[in-house]
C-alpha cells in the first residue's frame, strides 16, 4: 500500500511527468474475501460514496483505473466487472494464466508475469537438477489449480514423472494437512513443488513439523518463495535448501528511506499502520484489545512506537512493492501519453484525442495497452497483447544467514528475454541444500541405470519407474539412464562393461598361432615320409616285395600321399582369393588320386591271384594299363565335380562377424555346402569300394597279402572322415579349418602306416623275408 502512496507522491513531485496534473488514490481492503473485493469494485465505480450499479455519482475527479487485487481469484471477479466498463485494471500479484484471456478480461493488465511462464520455469528447474520424480502440492483455488495443471503438463512433457498431486483445501481449518503429510511421508519422491500462498502452506508446514518430516527439497512458487512467515527458526531444519522462483527484485533506495521514516504517531491517516506494527514487532498497543493472536505462545510486550523498521526492511520487501510501484507508473505514463495526443492525429475516430477532464475508461485503456517506459533501475516496462509484462524471475535458495535465521539468497534468474536464449541462469556453486549439503540431492523413482544398461519399463507404473537390464549381446549404452542400447558397427564389439565399442579381433588358422605352426610343421615333415619311402622303394625296386606290390602304382601312391600331406598347408594362413579357390579342389583331386591308386592296387591284387587259375580270362586285365585306366577314370569323375563347383559357385574369402561373438572369422565361403559334401562323399565312396574289395580278398593265399593292409588302411581312412563330419559341423572359426587339416593328416598317415610301413620294415630290417619263396608261402617249413 505504501509503495502505491510513495509512487503517487513521487509522480506528483516530478515536474516532467504529468505536469499540472495531480494524482489521487483511494485504498480499499478486500480482507481476502470475494465479497469485499466485489463491494470495493462497485464502490469505486459508483463514485466512492455508495454502491449504485451502472452509475457514477461523484462529479469530481475522474477514476482513471484500479491497481489490484493481489489474489488471482479476487482479481478474476474484479476483472469481470471492470471489463464490462473497459476500466483499466493492473494487478501486482495475480498470476493466474486465465487472466491472459483477452476475450474474458479485455481491460486486465499485470506487472507480475503469468503463471504460464512461472510453471514452465519451475519445470525447467526440475530438469536442470536432474530430478525425475516430483510431488505436486497446490491450493484448491484458481492460482493453485491452474498452476498445478501447467506444471504437471510441463514436467511430463519434459520426461519426468509426478509422484503425487495433492490439494491444500483452503476452505478447511487444517487445510487437509494431516493427509498431505502422510502422502509425503509415504512417497519416495524427495522433491515437492508447492504452488500455494504462505498463509496456507504455513499450516501444512506446522503439520510437517509436528510429524518431524525432514529431508525433502521444496520448490517454491513466487507466492511464498520470499515469505518471512516461514523464515522462523522452528522451520529451519525442514525448509533449509528450499529453492524457488521469486518476483524480480529491483532497486528502490528512496523507497527504503521513505519506509524508515514511518512513525505510528505521525500517520493518523493510515488505519493499518498500528495493526502492521503489532504484527511486525510482536507487541500490543496499550489500552487495545488483542486483535492479533500470535502463532506461538511467546509473551506479548507493549508497543512504544519507537521501534526501528531498519531491522525488518530488507531488500526482499522491494519485490512485491516494486510491482505496485511499476503499476502506478504504467498508469501515469498512459495518462501522460493521453495528454501528449495531438488533435487530428489521435488514435480515436477522425484522429480525435481524449480530454483529460472528460476521458472515458476505454480512452485510457488504449494508452495502457501501448505503454512502454524505462524504470529508474533501467528495466523496460510494457505489456504484451495479453496484458503480461516481460517474464523475469529471480531464483532464490533458502540459506541460514550470519544471524542464524533463514533468508532467501538469489542464486540465478529465469528471463525469457535473455540473450542467446539462455532463459535459465543458475549459480550452482552457491546453493545450499537440506542438511547443509552442497551436492544436488537425487529424487528418482528408480536408481539410475549405469553405463552398459538400459531401462526396462515396469508395466502399470510411470515411465520413471523402471528396472535396469544389461544391454543385449553386441549392443552398448554409453550414457546413464539409456532408453535404448546402441549396436556396434559390424567390425566392432562391446567391451566387457558394454559401454563402448572396440575393434573385433580377427581369427583364422595362422602360421603364427601354436596350432597353426604345429599343423604346418607336421604337414611338411609328414610329406617327407612318403618321399623317403619312395627312395627306399627305388633303391630296392628289384627285391621281390617291392616288385610284388606293383612298383609303379606304389610310386604313384607315395607321390600322391606326399601331396596329400602338403595340401593341408593350403588351409593355413590368411585366406587369399587364389587360396580359397584352389584349396578344396586340390584336396579333393589329390585325395581322389590317392584313393584311386589304392583302389587300383586292390583290384590288381584280386585280378593277379585270380588270373593264376587255369583258363582264367582275367589274364588280359593284369597289365599296368588296367590300373592306370581305373585311376584315370576315378580321378576324372572327381575332376568333373570340382569343375562344376568352381563354375557354378567358386569359393571366395569372407569376413564372418555373426558366428562368433566379438570375433571376425576370416574364412573361405565354400558355398554351396552340397558341393563340398559331394566331393568328400565321392572320396568316401572310393574308399568304401576299396575297403569292400580288399576285405573280400583278404584270404587269398599269400604270406604277404597286401589286401589285408589295404583293408586296415581304408578302415582307418573311413573312420577318420566319419569322425570328421560331426567335429567339423560343431567347430567354429579356425577350429573348423583345423579339424579338416587334422583329418587330412590323419587319413594320410592311416594309408602310409597301414600299407607302406610293414613293407619298409621287411625291406630294411627283415631282409630274409624279402624273398620270392617267403612271399609265395613256400618257406614256412624251411629253417
XYZ file of C-alpha atoms in Angstrom:
783
model
C 0.000 0.000 0.000
C 2.810 2.424 0.881
C 4.519 1.599 -2.415
C 1.390 2.991 -4.127
C 1.379 6.071 -1.900
C 5.090 6.612 -2.449
C 4.727 6.295 -6.234
C 1.833 8.763 -6.361
C 3.760 11.280 -4.256
C 6.871 10.855 -6.396
C 4.911 11.356 -9.635
C 3.156 14.413 -8.278
C 6.548 15.867 -7.352
C 8.040 15.133 -10.784
C 7.905 18.255 -12.985
C 8.330 16.240 -16.195
C 5.771 13.513 -15.651
C 2.146 14.728 -15.604
C 2.884 18.422 -15.062
C -0.140 20.342 -13.838
C -1.930 17.047 -13.144
C -2.249 15.702 -9.619
C -2.887 12.043 -8.978
C -5.005 10.885 -6.089
C -5.918 7.463 -4.741
C -8.400 5.560 -2.642
C -7.475 2.360 -0.768
C -9.966 -0.447 -0.109
C -9.239 -3.549 1.942
C -10.701 -6.701 0.335
C -9.910 -8.691 3.507
C -9.003 -11.716 1.362
C -12.678 -12.307 0.546
C -14.571 -12.278 -2.748
C -17.492 -10.375 -1.216
C -15.372 -7.447 -0.056
C -13.492 -7.409 -3.374
C -16.766 -7.109 -5.289
C -18.060 -4.438 -2.883
C -14.915 -2.355 -3.209
C -15.003 -2.576 -7.018
C -18.635 -1.476 -7.264
C -17.999 1.195 -4.641
C -15.221 2.757 -6.732
C -17.234 2.520 -9.948
C -20.150 4.304 -8.252
C -18.020 7.263 -7.187
C -16.887 6.205 -3.727
C -19.970 7.326 -1.803
C -22.152 4.263 -2.129
C -22.884 1.367 -4.456
C -25.096 2.329 -7.414
C -24.519 -0.108 -10.285
C -24.144 1.472 -13.753
C -23.947 4.972 -12.277
C -21.044 7.189 -11.292
C -22.382 9.592 -8.686
C -19.236 11.606 -7.983
C -18.994 14.620 -10.294
C -15.496 15.481 -9.089
C -12.289 13.809 -10.097
C -12.406 11.039 -12.655
C -11.483 7.406 -11.903
C -8.541 6.511 -14.146
C -8.049 2.859 -13.195
C -7.582 0.330 -10.402
C -4.373 -1.161 -9.026
C -5.030 -4.667 -7.675
C -6.028 -7.163 -6.484
C -3.270 -9.409 -5.134
C -5.126 -12.744 -5.286
C -5.944 -14.365 -8.633
C -9.459 -15.459 -7.669
C -10.420 -11.995 -6.425
C -8.759 -10.363 -9.437
C -10.805 -12.574 -11.772
C -14.014 -11.376 -10.125
C -12.910 -7.733 -10.291
C -11.745 -8.073 -13.901
C -15.095 -9.477 -14.967
C -16.827 -6.399 -13.518
C -14.284 -3.822 -14.675
C -14.115 -5.361 -18.146
C -17.788 -4.557 -18.687
C -16.975 -0.827 -18.435
C -13.455 -1.046 -20.004
C -11.833 0.297 -16.858
C -8.078 -0.451 -16.803
C -7.027 -2.819 -14.026
C -3.364 -3.500 -13.237
C -2.659 -6.278 -10.710
C 0.675 -6.585 -8.978
C 0.359 -10.197 -7.748
C -2.461 -12.034 -9.597
C -0.606 -14.520 -11.790
C -3.310 -16.956 -12.885
C -2.952 -17.843 -16.602
C -6.690 -17.480 -17.198
C -6.349 -13.708 -16.752
C -4.431 -13.636 -20.058
C -7.687 -14.370 -21.873
C -8.458 -11.046 -23.585
C -11.937 -12.182 -24.557
C -12.942 -12.657 -20.913
C -10.783 -9.919 -19.405
C -10.246 -7.188 -22.005
C -9.081 -4.500 -19.579
C -6.820 -6.564 -17.286
C -3.060 -5.991 -17.055
C -0.432 -7.032 -14.519
C 3.119 -6.279 -13.502
C 3.806 -9.848 -12.395
C 4.340 -12.495 -15.101
C 1.684 -15.106 -15.751
C 1.979 -18.480 -14.072
C 2.149 -19.880 -17.593
C 5.767 -18.690 -17.621
C 6.465 -19.457 -13.981
C 5.307 -23.073 -14.164
C 7.335 -23.682 -17.305
C 10.305 -22.207 -15.500
C 9.769 -24.364 -12.407
C 9.597 -27.428 -14.667
C 12.885 -26.364 -16.272
C 14.325 -26.065 -12.773
C 13.352 -29.689 -12.145
C 15.100 -30.800 -15.336
C 18.158 -28.645 -14.622
C 18.886 -30.542 -11.405
C 18.077 -33.919 -12.925
C 15.023 -34.687 -10.802
C 12.630 -37.135 -12.422
C 10.299 -37.999 -9.519
C 8.439 -34.974 -8.163
C 5.431 -34.445 -5.921
C 2.987 -31.571 -6.545
C 1.123 -29.649 -3.853
C -1.261 -26.803 -4.738
C -4.044 -24.643 -3.371
C -7.538 -25.620 -4.430
C -8.173 -22.109 -5.824
C -7.579 -20.625 -9.271
C -3.939 -19.799 -8.576
C -3.104 -23.303 -7.371
C -5.155 -25.364 -9.808
C -4.142 -23.540 -12.983
C -0.526 -23.630 -11.853
C -0.797 -27.330 -10.972
C -2.241 -28.156 -14.371
C 0.525 -26.355 -16.284
C 3.351 -27.609 -14.051
C 2.210 -31.222 -14.323
C 1.859 -30.921 -18.086
C 5.348 -29.415 -18.489
C 7.000 -31.938 -16.160
C 5.517 -34.903 -18.001
C 6.296 -33.337 -21.391
C 9.937 -32.997 -20.336
C 10.230 -36.707 -19.488
C 9.929 -36.544 -15.693
C 7.108 -38.064 -13.648
C 4.724 -36.827 -10.994
C 4.737 -38.994 -7.884
C 1.586 -37.472 -6.390
C -0.693 -34.435 -6.653
C -2.434 -33.147 -3.536
C -4.591 -30.101 -2.887
C -4.360 -27.725 0.055
C -8.037 -27.269 0.926
C -8.225 -23.582 1.703
C -11.788 -23.902 2.980
C -10.810 -26.267 5.809
C -9.144 -25.061 9.008
C -6.416 -27.720 8.855
C -6.046 -27.317 5.052
C -6.096 -31.146 4.720
C -2.585 -31.087 6.185
C -2.632 -34.498 8.001
C -3.483 -36.336 4.784
C -0.963 -34.324 2.747
C 1.853 -35.020 5.206
C 1.026 -38.732 5.233
C 1.282 -38.831 1.427
C 4.629 -37.001 1.529
C 5.981 -39.416 4.148
C 4.958 -42.487 2.173
C 6.234 -41.211 -1.170
C 9.743 -41.939 -2.430
C 9.827 -38.505 -4.079
C 12.272 -36.232 -2.243
C 11.340 -33.113 -4.240
C 7.959 -31.448 -3.681
C 6.750 -28.457 -5.709
C 4.365 -26.252 -3.714
C 2.069 -23.854 -5.609
C 0.494 -22.024 -2.717
C 0.485 -18.845 -0.707
C 2.423 -18.577 2.535
C -0.672 -18.241 4.692
C -1.975 -21.622 3.533
C 1.302 -23.527 3.291
C 2.351 -22.492 6.800
C -0.406 -24.718 8.202
C 0.962 -27.680 6.225
C 4.439 -26.732 7.469
C 3.187 -26.901 11.055
C 1.915 -30.442 10.457
C 5.204 -31.418 8.838
C 6.962 -30.060 11.901
C 4.659 -31.960 14.229
C 5.326 -35.254 12.442
C 9.056 -34.482 12.137
C 9.193 -34.748 8.346
C 12.604 -33.556 7.113
C 14.992 -34.239 4.274
C 12.743 -33.020 1.464
C 13.617 -30.406 -1.140
C 10.820 -27.847 -1.538
C 10.303 -25.974 -4.798
C 8.505 -22.730 -4.001
C 6.244 -20.706 -6.240
C 6.619 -16.929 -6.093
C 3.707 -16.624 -3.626
C 5.797 -17.967 -0.718
C 9.381 -18.060 -2.004
C 10.274 -14.881 -0.059
C 7.720 -15.074 2.748
C 9.036 -14.062 6.166
C 6.164 -16.031 7.666
C 8.154 -19.225 7.046
C 11.594 -17.859 7.919
C 11.127 -18.624 11.599
C 13.783 -20.671 13.336
C 11.386 -23.516 14.042
C 11.105 -24.269 10.301
C 14.833 -24.061 9.667
C 15.676 -27.775 9.640
C 12.662 -28.587 7.494
C 12.844 -25.765 4.908
C 16.613 -25.262 4.624
C 17.618 -25.692 0.977
C 14.237 -24.641 -0.411
C 14.588 -23.354 -3.953
C 12.052 -21.439 -5.972
C 11.012 -18.516 -8.114
C 10.651 -15.062 -6.645
C 9.394 -11.774 -8.037
C 12.295 -9.983 -9.660
C 13.921 -7.647 -7.168
C 14.714 -4.094 -8.215
C 16.462 -1.206 -6.505
C 14.308 1.342 -4.686
C 16.695 3.283 -2.438
C 14.391 6.265 -1.988
C 11.508 3.988 -1.054
C 13.634 2.334 1.635
C 14.358 5.775 3.066
C 10.653 6.581 2.895
C 9.746 3.443 4.863
C 12.307 4.151 7.570
C 10.560 7.427 8.341
C 7.403 5.646 9.485
C 6.119 6.647 12.858
C 2.697 5.386 14.010
C 2.138 8.593 15.966
C 2.525 10.698 12.814
C 0.488 8.573 10.389
C -3.005 9.231 11.660
C -4.498 8.768 8.176
C -3.187 5.186 7.978
C -5.683 2.758 9.589
C -3.349 -0.194 9.015
C -0.075 1.086 10.492
C -0.799 0.095 14.084
C -2.015 -3.356 13.077
C 1.117 -3.828 10.966
C 3.287 -2.581 13.845
C 1.842 -5.217 16.164
C 2.492 -7.995 13.661
C 5.981 -6.823 12.733
C 7.292 -6.345 16.291
C 5.103 -8.913 18.124
C 3.742 -6.329 20.524
C 0.421 -4.788 21.624
C -0.588 -1.153 21.859
C -1.611 -0.291 25.418
C -5.309 0.005 26.094
C -6.306 -2.010 22.972
C -7.938 -5.372 22.815
C -5.997 -8.107 21.207
C -6.628 -8.006 17.502
C -3.716 -10.271 16.561
C -3.208 -13.669 18.020
C 0.381 -14.839 17.889
C 1.108 -18.160 16.201
C 3.239 -19.218 19.129
C 2.904 -18.807 22.867
C 5.541 -16.130 23.288
C 4.656 -13.400 25.762
C 3.487 -10.133 24.131
C 5.252 -6.887 25.031
C 3.874 -3.342 24.775
C 4.367 -1.350 21.536
C 6.084 2.021 22.097
C 6.166 3.356 18.519
C 9.916 3.892 18.693
C 10.797 0.505 17.296
C 13.101 0.695 14.263
C 11.931 -0.681 10.932
C 15.518 -0.907 9.686
C 15.812 -4.345 11.316
C 12.900 -5.607 9.238
C 13.068 -3.759 5.930
C 15.407 -5.836 3.799
C 15.698 -5.784 0.044
C 13.185 -8.662 -0.077
C 10.452 -6.142 0.735
C 11.082 -4.439 -2.589
C 9.957 -7.408 -4.692
C 6.196 -7.002 -4.359
C 6.493 -3.282 -3.653
C 8.277 -2.810 -6.981
C 5.361 -4.427 -8.815
C 2.949 -1.957 -7.210
C 5.336 0.913 -7.935
C 5.574 -0.092 -11.633
C 1.784 -0.466 -11.886
C 1.276 3.124 -10.712
C 3.906 4.390 -13.148
C 2.294 2.431 -16.002
C -0.986 4.196 -15.249
C 0.805 7.553 -15.024
C 2.663 7.135 -18.340
C -0.599 6.154 -20.028
C -2.183 9.376 -18.771
C 0.922 11.270 -19.930
C 0.549 9.796 -23.433
C -3.125 10.739 -23.379
C -2.102 14.327 -22.571
C 0.521 14.319 -25.354
C -2.052 13.443 -28.015
C -2.142 15.874 -30.957
C -5.598 16.703 -32.247
C -6.143 15.374 -35.742
C -3.503 12.680 -35.236
C -5.113 10.912 -32.323
C -5.833 7.179 -32.133
C -9.586 7.572 -31.990
C -12.093 8.058 -34.843
C -11.385 11.099 -37.052
C -7.996 11.498 -35.327
C -9.619 12.710 -32.126
C -7.848 12.886 -28.775
C -9.301 12.327 -25.313
C -9.734 15.241 -22.893
C -8.022 14.823 -19.532
C -11.070 16.205 -17.739
C -13.661 14.136 -19.586
C -11.991 10.992 -20.944
C -13.715 7.654 -20.890
C -12.202 4.447 -19.463
C -11.551 2.961 -22.903
C -9.557 6.046 -23.888
C -7.018 5.388 -21.157
C -7.203 1.628 -21.845
C -5.856 2.265 -25.349
C -2.792 4.061 -23.974
C -2.122 1.426 -21.293
C -2.052 -1.264 -23.972
C 0.694 0.674 -25.735
C 2.596 1.988 -22.714
C 6.373 1.496 -22.840
C 8.745 3.164 -20.394
C 12.016 2.591 -18.581
C 12.149 2.421 -14.792
C 14.776 4.187 -12.704
C 16.739 0.960 -12.329
C 16.884 0.513 -16.125
C 14.127 -2.049 -16.697
C 11.847 -1.695 -19.698
C 8.154 -1.970 -18.792
C 5.474 -2.775 -21.352
C 2.548 -5.145 -21.787
C 2.144 -7.782 -24.464
C -1.088 -8.486 -26.323
C -2.389 -10.473 -23.348
C -1.572 -7.794 -20.782
C 1.523 -9.554 -19.413
C 4.844 -7.830 -18.626
C 8.266 -9.184 -19.665
C 8.675 -12.522 -17.860
C 11.594 -12.422 -15.456
C 12.003 -14.130 -12.092
C 14.745 -14.379 -9.529
C 15.706 -17.888 -8.406
C 16.206 -17.981 -4.639
C 17.658 -20.555 -2.287
C 16.816 -20.595 1.419
C 20.003 -20.434 3.445
C 20.964 -19.591 7.008
C 22.395 -16.085 7.365
C 25.013 -14.855 9.827
C 22.308 -14.245 12.395
C 21.258 -17.901 12.236
C 17.937 -17.184 10.526
C 16.577 -18.389 7.199
C 16.664 -15.961 4.311
C 16.243 -16.229 0.531
C 19.509 -15.831 -1.369
C 19.317 -15.036 -5.095
C 21.304 -17.673 -6.971
C 20.035 -17.162 -10.508
C 17.314 -15.879 -12.766
C 14.718 -17.005 -15.278
C 14.404 -14.447 -18.065
C 12.504 -15.241 -21.245
C 14.008 -12.203 -22.960
C 17.593 -13.191 -22.101
C 20.105 -13.010 -24.965
C 21.165 -16.209 -26.761
C 18.036 -17.945 -25.495
C 19.625 -18.784 -22.124
C 16.471 -18.311 -20.132
C 17.664 -20.224 -17.058
C 20.811 -18.983 -15.343
C 21.893 -20.583 -12.046
C 24.988 -20.349 -9.896
C 25.031 -23.987 -8.767
C 28.072 -23.470 -6.558
C 26.152 -21.002 -4.393
C 23.330 -23.406 -3.497
C 22.974 -24.941 -0.054
C 20.680 -27.970 0.138
C 18.998 -29.601 3.089
C 21.356 -30.691 5.883
C 23.819 -28.064 4.569
C 24.867 -30.302 1.682
C 26.300 -28.816 -1.490
C 25.734 -31.818 -3.740
C 22.443 -31.905 -5.626
C 20.152 -34.446 -3.934
C 18.540 -37.165 -6.005
C 14.833 -37.674 -6.488
C 14.142 -40.677 -8.691
C 11.590 -43.454 -8.646
C 14.283 -45.961 -9.624
C 18.081 -45.799 -9.296
C 19.845 -44.561 -12.381
C 20.856 -47.201 -14.890
C 24.670 -47.223 -15.218
C 26.637 -47.489 -18.436
C 26.050 -50.768 -20.185
C 22.447 -50.991 -19.006
C 19.110 -49.816 -20.381
C 15.725 -49.001 -18.888
C 13.016 -51.659 -18.812
C 9.592 -50.157 -18.128
C 7.569 -51.761 -15.330
C 4.001 -52.374 -16.558
C 1.422 -50.289 -14.745
C 3.983 -47.841 -13.305
C 5.012 -44.362 -14.515
C 7.754 -44.153 -17.112
C 10.250 -43.004 -14.472
C 9.816 -46.266 -12.567
C 11.834 -48.937 -14.321
C 14.271 -51.784 -13.909
C 17.782 -51.782 -15.315
C 18.746 -54.575 -17.703
C 22.045 -55.405 -19.375
C 22.309 -54.407 -22.988
C 21.871 -57.367 -25.350
C 24.936 -59.009 -26.812
C 26.530 -56.753 -29.401
C 24.982 -53.563 -28.003
C 26.283 -50.781 -25.746
C 24.982 -47.818 -23.788
C 27.468 -45.027 -23.186
C 25.183 -42.846 -21.090
C 23.310 -43.283 -17.832
C 19.572 -43.983 -17.951
C 19.750 -45.075 -21.579
C 16.341 -45.849 -23.057
C 17.763 -47.993 -25.848
C 21.119 -49.649 -26.370
C 23.116 -48.884 -29.499
C 24.528 -51.562 -31.747
C 28.204 -51.560 -32.639
C 29.244 -51.449 -36.286
C 29.918 -54.801 -37.985
C 33.679 -54.660 -37.349
C 33.383 -53.649 -33.686
C 32.222 -55.333 -30.486
C 31.365 -54.088 -26.983
C 33.912 -54.229 -24.209
C 33.164 -56.261 -21.078
C 31.307 -53.333 -19.451
C 29.317 -52.758 -22.685
C 29.862 -49.009 -22.530
C 31.985 -48.616 -25.667
C 32.771 -50.452 -28.891
C 36.198 -51.944 -29.591
C 37.611 -53.298 -32.828
C 36.876 -57.016 -33.171
C 39.781 -59.447 -33.193
C 40.227 -61.377 -36.428
C 40.517 -65.155 -36.294
C 41.967 -67.584 -38.827
C 44.346 -70.521 -38.680
C 47.547 -68.513 -38.729
C 51.130 -69.670 -39.048
C 51.849 -67.525 -36.007
C 49.404 -69.453 -33.802
C 50.744 -72.523 -31.952
C 48.030 -74.663 -33.524
C 48.775 -73.266 -36.973
C 52.520 -73.692 -36.996
C 52.238 -77.097 -35.301
C 49.965 -78.449 -38.028
C 52.114 -76.815 -40.707
C 55.257 -78.429 -39.295
C 53.552 -81.812 -39.066
C 52.302 -81.470 -42.640
C 55.716 -80.581 -44.052
C 57.569 -83.273 -42.095
C 54.902 -85.840 -42.906
C 55.199 -85.086 -46.620
C 58.843 -86.183 -46.442
C 57.954 -89.649 -45.152
C 56.326 -90.876 -48.386
C 59.243 -89.433 -50.325
C 61.704 -91.312 -48.111
C 59.695 -94.491 -48.576
C 59.734 -93.816 -52.326
C 63.515 -93.573 -52.124
C 63.639 -96.913 -50.339
C 61.391 -98.471 -52.985
C 63.560 -97.095 -55.785
C 66.693 -98.444 -54.094
C 65.142 -101.876 -53.526
C 62.956 -101.984 -56.626
C 64.423 -105.308 -57.754
C 63.518 -107.034 -54.495
C 60.549 -109.375 -54.508
C 58.433 -107.486 -52.014
C 58.682 -104.213 -53.956
C 58.037 -105.889 -57.291
C 55.175 -107.923 -55.864
C 53.330 -104.770 -54.781
C 53.096 -103.162 -58.200
C 56.117 -100.939 -58.122
C 54.764 -98.227 -60.464
C 51.435 -97.913 -58.598
C 53.238 -97.774 -55.258
C 55.443 -94.947 -56.528
C 52.394 -93.033 -57.783
C 50.578 -93.649 -54.487
C 53.565 -92.425 -52.480
C 53.789 -89.258 -54.560
C 50.049 -88.618 -54.104
C 50.372 -89.202 -50.345
C 53.183 -86.649 -50.166
C 50.896 -84.210 -51.975
C 48.065 -85.085 -49.538
C 50.251 -84.005 -46.645
C 51.275 -80.822 -48.460
C 47.711 -79.841 -49.479
C 46.971 -79.271 -45.791
C 49.171 -76.163 -45.991
C 46.565 -74.549 -48.233
C 44.237 -74.318 -45.226
C 46.737 -72.448 -43.024
C 47.334 -68.696 -43.233
C 45.190 -65.675 -44.113
C 42.672 -66.789 -46.752
C 43.526 -65.252 -50.117
C 41.261 -65.395 -53.200
C 43.509 -67.892 -55.013
C 43.934 -69.962 -51.876
C 40.160 -70.142 -51.335
C 39.630 -71.059 -54.968
C 42.100 -73.958 -55.028
C 42.478 -75.445 -51.548
C 39.381 -77.666 -51.505
C 39.856 -78.568 -55.167
C 43.482 -79.507 -54.539
C 42.448 -81.565 -51.508
C 39.702 -83.347 -53.466
C 41.850 -84.079 -56.512
C 44.950 -85.243 -54.629
C 42.921 -87.499 -52.342
C 40.933 -88.804 -55.306
C 44.254 -89.726 -56.960
C 45.464 -91.333 -53.743
C 42.357 -93.449 -53.116
C 42.171 -94.290 -56.836
C 45.687 -95.687 -56.580
C 44.679 -97.736 -53.537
C 41.607 -98.987 -55.370
C 43.737 -99.839 -58.420
C 46.218 -101.734 -56.210
C 43.314 -103.626 -54.636
C 41.851 -104.542 -57.980
C 45.303 -105.537 -59.245
C 45.815 -107.888 -56.279
C 42.439 -109.548 -56.851
C 42.997 -109.915 -60.587
C 46.566 -111.152 -60.114
C 45.565 -114.011 -57.821
C 42.501 -114.990 -59.787
C 44.374 -114.849 -63.100
C 46.668 -117.715 -61.928
C 43.799 -120.153 -62.159
C 43.841 -122.321 -65.313
C 41.660 -120.940 -68.140
C 41.028 -117.629 -66.374
C 40.004 -114.807 -68.661
C 41.423 -112.216 -66.242
C 44.946 -112.617 -67.560
C 44.312 -109.935 -70.178
C 43.450 -107.422 -67.359
C 46.666 -107.951 -65.418
C 48.618 -105.266 -67.234
C 49.546 -101.827 -65.996
C 47.041 -100.203 -68.342
C 44.115 -101.548 -66.371
C 45.373 -99.880 -63.197
C 46.040 -96.565 -64.857
C 42.674 -96.604 -66.599
C 40.957 -97.169 -63.264
C 42.997 -94.352 -61.701
C 42.289 -92.002 -64.590
C 38.565 -92.761 -64.625
C 38.082 -92.350 -60.877
C 40.132 -89.157 -60.791
C 38.264 -87.762 -63.785
C 34.926 -88.094 -62.017
C 36.289 -86.055 -59.114
C 37.609 -83.508 -61.591
C 34.116 -83.135 -63.058
C 32.698 -82.465 -59.572
C 35.384 -79.858 -58.851
C 34.973 -78.106 -62.218
C 31.225 -77.885 -61.734
C 31.778 -76.451 -58.248
C 34.183 -73.789 -59.474
C 31.980 -72.944 -62.433
C 28.693 -72.589 -60.577
C 29.823 -71.054 -57.260
C 33.531 -70.561 -56.765
C 34.731 -70.179 -53.156
C 35.901 -66.713 -52.082
C 37.279 -65.067 -48.913
C 34.736 -63.590 -46.487
C 34.628 -61.888 -43.094
C 32.170 -63.692 -40.826
C 31.026 -61.420 -37.969
C 27.984 -63.464 -36.979
C 29.223 -66.875 -35.970
C 31.432 -65.994 -33.008
C 30.618 -63.013 -30.708
C 33.291 -60.325 -30.704
C 35.385 -62.037 -33.374
C 35.622 -61.625 -37.138
C 36.323 -65.040 -38.605
C 38.313 -64.768 -41.829
C 37.441 -67.840 -43.841
C 36.588 -69.064 -47.292
C 32.954 -69.050 -48.303
C 32.693 -72.510 -49.799
C 29.038 -72.461 -50.654
C 27.015 -74.270 -51.559
C 27.885 -76.829 -48.845
C 26.482 -79.577 -51.052
C 29.454 -79.203 -53.411
C 31.961 -79.866 -50.612
C 29.974 -82.824 -49.287
C 29.620 -84.259 -52.813
C 33.383 -84.073 -53.241
C 34.014 -85.594 -49.823
C 31.285 -88.184 -50.369
C 32.916 -89.277 -53.608
C 36.195 -89.839 -51.740
C 34.299 -91.856 -49.188
C 32.700 -93.922 -51.948
C 36.095 -94.737 -53.463
C 37.485 -95.627 -50.045
C 34.452 -97.788 -49.254
C 34.748 -99.704 -52.547
C 38.445 -100.234 -51.891
C 37.622 -101.456 -48.389
C 34.976 -103.930 -49.608
C 37.164 -105.318 -52.404
C 40.186 -105.610 -50.131
C 38.088 -107.201 -47.388
C 36.832 -109.864 -49.781
C 40.377 -110.550 -50.980
C 41.909 -110.785 -47.530
C 42.061 -114.672 -47.552
C 43.950 -115.025 -50.806
C 46.884 -117.474 -50.443
C 49.924 -115.313 -49.843
C 52.330 -114.822 -46.977
C 52.249 -111.113 -47.581
C 48.705 -110.491 -48.704
C 48.532 -106.756 -49.445
C 44.711 -106.863 -49.401
C 44.831 -107.129 -45.596
C 46.870 -103.958 -45.275
C 44.614 -102.120 -47.737
C 41.597 -103.271 -45.670
C 43.054 -101.824 -42.490
C 44.162 -98.613 -44.226
C 40.711 -97.991 -45.719
C 39.035 -98.843 -42.410
C 41.230 -96.260 -40.679
C 40.681 -93.776 -43.515
C 36.907 -94.095 -43.314
C 36.953 -93.904 -39.503
C 38.840 -90.621 -39.640
C 36.457 -88.989 -42.113
C 33.304 -90.328 -40.474
C 34.534 -88.838 -37.161
C 35.417 -85.650 -39.009
C 31.815 -84.917 -40.009
C 30.317 -84.152 -36.514
C 33.536 -82.490 -35.353
C 33.582 -80.272 -38.455
C 29.949 -79.275 -38.063
C 30.277 -78.396 -34.366
C 33.543 -76.456 -34.600
C 33.719 -72.698 -35.153
C 36.233 -70.309 -36.589
C 39.780 -71.507 -37.113
C 38.962 -74.801 -35.390
C 36.735 -75.759 -38.330
C 39.750 -75.442 -40.613
C 41.983 -77.153 -38.042
C 39.596 -80.114 -37.971
C 39.877 -80.549 -41.741
C 43.668 -80.237 -41.639
C 43.801 -82.809 -38.836
C 41.556 -85.153 -40.827
C 43.777 -84.741 -43.918
C 46.932 -85.535 -41.946
C 45.364 -88.407 -40.008
C 43.818 -90.128 -43.021
C 47.050 -89.738 -44.987
C 49.003 -91.253 -42.122
C 46.484 -94.125 -41.996
C 47.304 -95.028 -45.613
C 51.059 -94.611 -45.140
C 51.132 -96.533 -41.897
C 48.935 -99.437 -42.901
C 50.225 -100.015 -46.457
C 53.863 -98.943 -46.556
C 55.325 -99.173 -43.060
C 55.116 -103.027 -42.951
C 56.878 -103.228 -46.330
C 59.628 -100.835 -45.238
C 60.089 -102.859 -42.061
C 60.692 -106.057 -44.032
C 62.869 -104.363 -46.633
C 65.077 -102.569 -44.114
C 65.029 -104.761 -41.008
C 63.968 -108.283 -42.135
C 65.728 -108.767 -45.448
C 65.500 -112.553 -45.007
C 61.753 -112.262 -45.524
C 62.233 -110.282 -48.743
C 62.305 -113.391 -50.955
C 60.065 -114.968 -53.567
C 59.719 -118.177 -51.593
C 58.585 -116.328 -48.476
C 56.059 -114.311 -50.440
C 54.608 -117.480 -52.043
C 54.417 -119.180 -48.671
C 56.970 -121.873 -49.567
C 59.448 -121.023 -46.885
C 57.254 -121.783 -43.914
C 58.742 -125.133 -43.269
C 62.375 -124.259 -44.004
C 64.882 -123.164 -41.462
